[in-house]
mmCIF file of C-alpha atoms in Angstrom:
data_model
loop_
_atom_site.group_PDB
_atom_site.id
_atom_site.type_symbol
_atom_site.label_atom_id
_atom_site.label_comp_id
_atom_site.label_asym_id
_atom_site.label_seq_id
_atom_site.Cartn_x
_atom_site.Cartn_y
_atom_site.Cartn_z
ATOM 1 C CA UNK A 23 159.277 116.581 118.921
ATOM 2 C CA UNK A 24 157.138 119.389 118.322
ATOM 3 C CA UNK A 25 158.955 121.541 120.317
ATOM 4 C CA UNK A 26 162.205 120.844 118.094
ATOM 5 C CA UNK A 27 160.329 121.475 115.479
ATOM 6 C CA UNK A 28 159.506 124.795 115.741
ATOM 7 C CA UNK A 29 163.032 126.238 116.446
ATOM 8 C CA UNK A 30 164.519 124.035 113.513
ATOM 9 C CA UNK A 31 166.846 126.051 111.628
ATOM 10 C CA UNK A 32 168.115 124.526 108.083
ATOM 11 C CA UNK A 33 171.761 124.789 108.211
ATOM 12 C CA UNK A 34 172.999 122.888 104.915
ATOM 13 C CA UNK A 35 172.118 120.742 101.886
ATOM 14 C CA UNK A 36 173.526 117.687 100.318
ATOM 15 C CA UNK A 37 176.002 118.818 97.762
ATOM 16 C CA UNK A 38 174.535 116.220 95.066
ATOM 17 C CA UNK A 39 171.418 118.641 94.693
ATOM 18 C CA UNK A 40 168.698 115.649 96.666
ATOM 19 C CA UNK A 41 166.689 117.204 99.113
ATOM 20 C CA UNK A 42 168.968 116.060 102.223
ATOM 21 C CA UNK A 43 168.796 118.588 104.682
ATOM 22 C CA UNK A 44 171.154 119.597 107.768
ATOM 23 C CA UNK A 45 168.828 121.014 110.927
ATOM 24 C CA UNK A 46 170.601 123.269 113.859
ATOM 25 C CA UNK A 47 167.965 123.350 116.935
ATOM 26 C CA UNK A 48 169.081 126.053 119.807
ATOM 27 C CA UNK A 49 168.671 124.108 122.795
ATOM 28 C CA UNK A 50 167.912 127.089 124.783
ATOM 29 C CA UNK A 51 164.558 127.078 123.075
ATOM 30 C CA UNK A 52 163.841 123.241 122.812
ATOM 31 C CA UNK A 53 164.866 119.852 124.707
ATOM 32 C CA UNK A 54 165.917 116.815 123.492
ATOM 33 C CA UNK A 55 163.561 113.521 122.087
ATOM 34 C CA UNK A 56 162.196 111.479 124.679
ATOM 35 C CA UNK A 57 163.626 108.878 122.725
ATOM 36 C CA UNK A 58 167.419 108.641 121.135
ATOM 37 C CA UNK A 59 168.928 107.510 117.517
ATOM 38 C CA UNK A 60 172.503 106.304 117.643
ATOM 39 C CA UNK A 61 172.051 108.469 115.123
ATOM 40 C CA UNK A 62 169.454 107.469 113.781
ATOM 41 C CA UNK A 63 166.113 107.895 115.499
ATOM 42 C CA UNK A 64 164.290 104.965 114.964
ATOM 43 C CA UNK A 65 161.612 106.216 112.163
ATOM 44 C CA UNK A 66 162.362 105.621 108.527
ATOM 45 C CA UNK A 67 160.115 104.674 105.752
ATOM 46 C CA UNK A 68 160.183 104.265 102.055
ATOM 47 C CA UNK A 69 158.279 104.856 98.540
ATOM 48 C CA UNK A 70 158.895 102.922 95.232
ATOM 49 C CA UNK A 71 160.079 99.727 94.276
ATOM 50 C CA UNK A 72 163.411 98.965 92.401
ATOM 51 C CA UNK A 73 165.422 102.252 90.789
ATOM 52 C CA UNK A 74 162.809 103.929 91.423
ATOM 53 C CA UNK A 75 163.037 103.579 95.332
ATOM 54 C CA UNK A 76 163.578 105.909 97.692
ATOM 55 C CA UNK A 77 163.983 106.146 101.518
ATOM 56 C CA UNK A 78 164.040 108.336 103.711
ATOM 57 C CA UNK A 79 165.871 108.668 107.644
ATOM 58 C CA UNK A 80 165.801 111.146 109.995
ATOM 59 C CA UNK A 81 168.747 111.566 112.661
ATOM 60 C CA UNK A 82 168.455 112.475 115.945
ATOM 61 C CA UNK A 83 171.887 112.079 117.627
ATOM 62 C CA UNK A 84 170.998 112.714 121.589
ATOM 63 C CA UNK A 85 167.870 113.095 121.254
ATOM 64 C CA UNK A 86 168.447 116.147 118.947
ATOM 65 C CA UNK A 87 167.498 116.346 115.235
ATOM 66 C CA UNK A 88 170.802 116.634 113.059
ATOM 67 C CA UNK A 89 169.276 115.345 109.656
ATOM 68 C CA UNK A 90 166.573 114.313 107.127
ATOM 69 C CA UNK A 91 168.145 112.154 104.253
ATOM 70 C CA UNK A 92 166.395 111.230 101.848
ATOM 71 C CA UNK A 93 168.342 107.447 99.869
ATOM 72 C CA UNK A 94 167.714 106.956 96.211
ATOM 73 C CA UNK A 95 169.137 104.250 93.468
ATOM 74 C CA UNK A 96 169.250 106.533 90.835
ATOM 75 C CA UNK A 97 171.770 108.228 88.676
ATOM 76 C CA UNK A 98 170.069 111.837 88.815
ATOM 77 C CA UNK A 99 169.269 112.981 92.472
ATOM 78 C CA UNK A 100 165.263 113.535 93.107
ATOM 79 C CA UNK A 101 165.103 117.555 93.514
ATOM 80 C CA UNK A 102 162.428 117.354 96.180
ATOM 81 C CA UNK A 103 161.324 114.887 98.792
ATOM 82 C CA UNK A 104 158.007 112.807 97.882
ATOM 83 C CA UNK A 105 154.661 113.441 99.221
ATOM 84 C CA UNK A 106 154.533 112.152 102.864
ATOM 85 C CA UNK A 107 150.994 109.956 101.652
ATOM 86 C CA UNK A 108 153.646 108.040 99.405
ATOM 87 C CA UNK A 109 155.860 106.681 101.865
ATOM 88 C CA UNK A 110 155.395 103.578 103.963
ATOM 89 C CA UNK A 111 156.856 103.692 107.593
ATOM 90 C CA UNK A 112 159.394 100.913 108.214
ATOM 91 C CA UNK A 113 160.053 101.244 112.056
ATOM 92 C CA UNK A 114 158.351 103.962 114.110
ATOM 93 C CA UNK A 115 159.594 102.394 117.725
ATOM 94 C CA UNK A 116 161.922 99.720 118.008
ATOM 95 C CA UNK A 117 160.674 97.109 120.045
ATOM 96 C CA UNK A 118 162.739 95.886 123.303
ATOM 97 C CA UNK A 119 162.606 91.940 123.930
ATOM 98 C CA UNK A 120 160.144 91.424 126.985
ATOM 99 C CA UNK A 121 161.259 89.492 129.582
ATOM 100 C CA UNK A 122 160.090 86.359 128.763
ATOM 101 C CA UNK A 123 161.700 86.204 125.282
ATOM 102 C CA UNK A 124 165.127 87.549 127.443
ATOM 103 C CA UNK A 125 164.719 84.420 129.642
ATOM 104 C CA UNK A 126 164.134 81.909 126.324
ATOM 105 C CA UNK A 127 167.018 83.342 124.690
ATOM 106 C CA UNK A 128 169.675 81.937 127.859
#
């Protein structure tokens, strides 16, 4: 989404002080994802293990980015997100059943 990208416009923050971020894209300057979330587009990933986890999950209702949240278990909010090299992607394109598994599954 490139194109998003570069007419992304910041339009709030989560009020617990995280890094959570609300986008506004003019769609006069950009078009949608080739791809959908219902909301969430389907790339998340995560850093940490236990309290110390943390994940983060971009929306993209129609195709359009609303959202980057990032989820943490602990009782003070991170102030900043973590270096994108410490994350591990979860789920970068969900995969659709072929055929063949479809015809199993009946």
């Amino acid at each position: 989404m490139p194109t998003q990208s570069e007419h992304l416009l910041v339009t709030g923050r989560c009020h617990c002080g995280c890094p959570t971020v609300d986008f506004t894209v003019d769609p006069s300057n950009a078009r949608p994802a080739g791809f959908q979330g219902s909301p969430l587009l389907p790339v998340e990933a995560d850093t940490g293990e236990g309290e110390a986890s943390m994940q983060v999950i971009l929306f993209a209702p129609n195709g359009w980015l609303q959202s980057l949240e990032l989820v943490f278990c602990t009782s003070e909010p991170p102030t900043d997100f973590p270096a994108p090299s410490e994350f591990r992607l979860l789920n970068l394109h969900p995969q659709a059943p072929d055929s063949h598994q479809a015809a199993e599954s009946k």
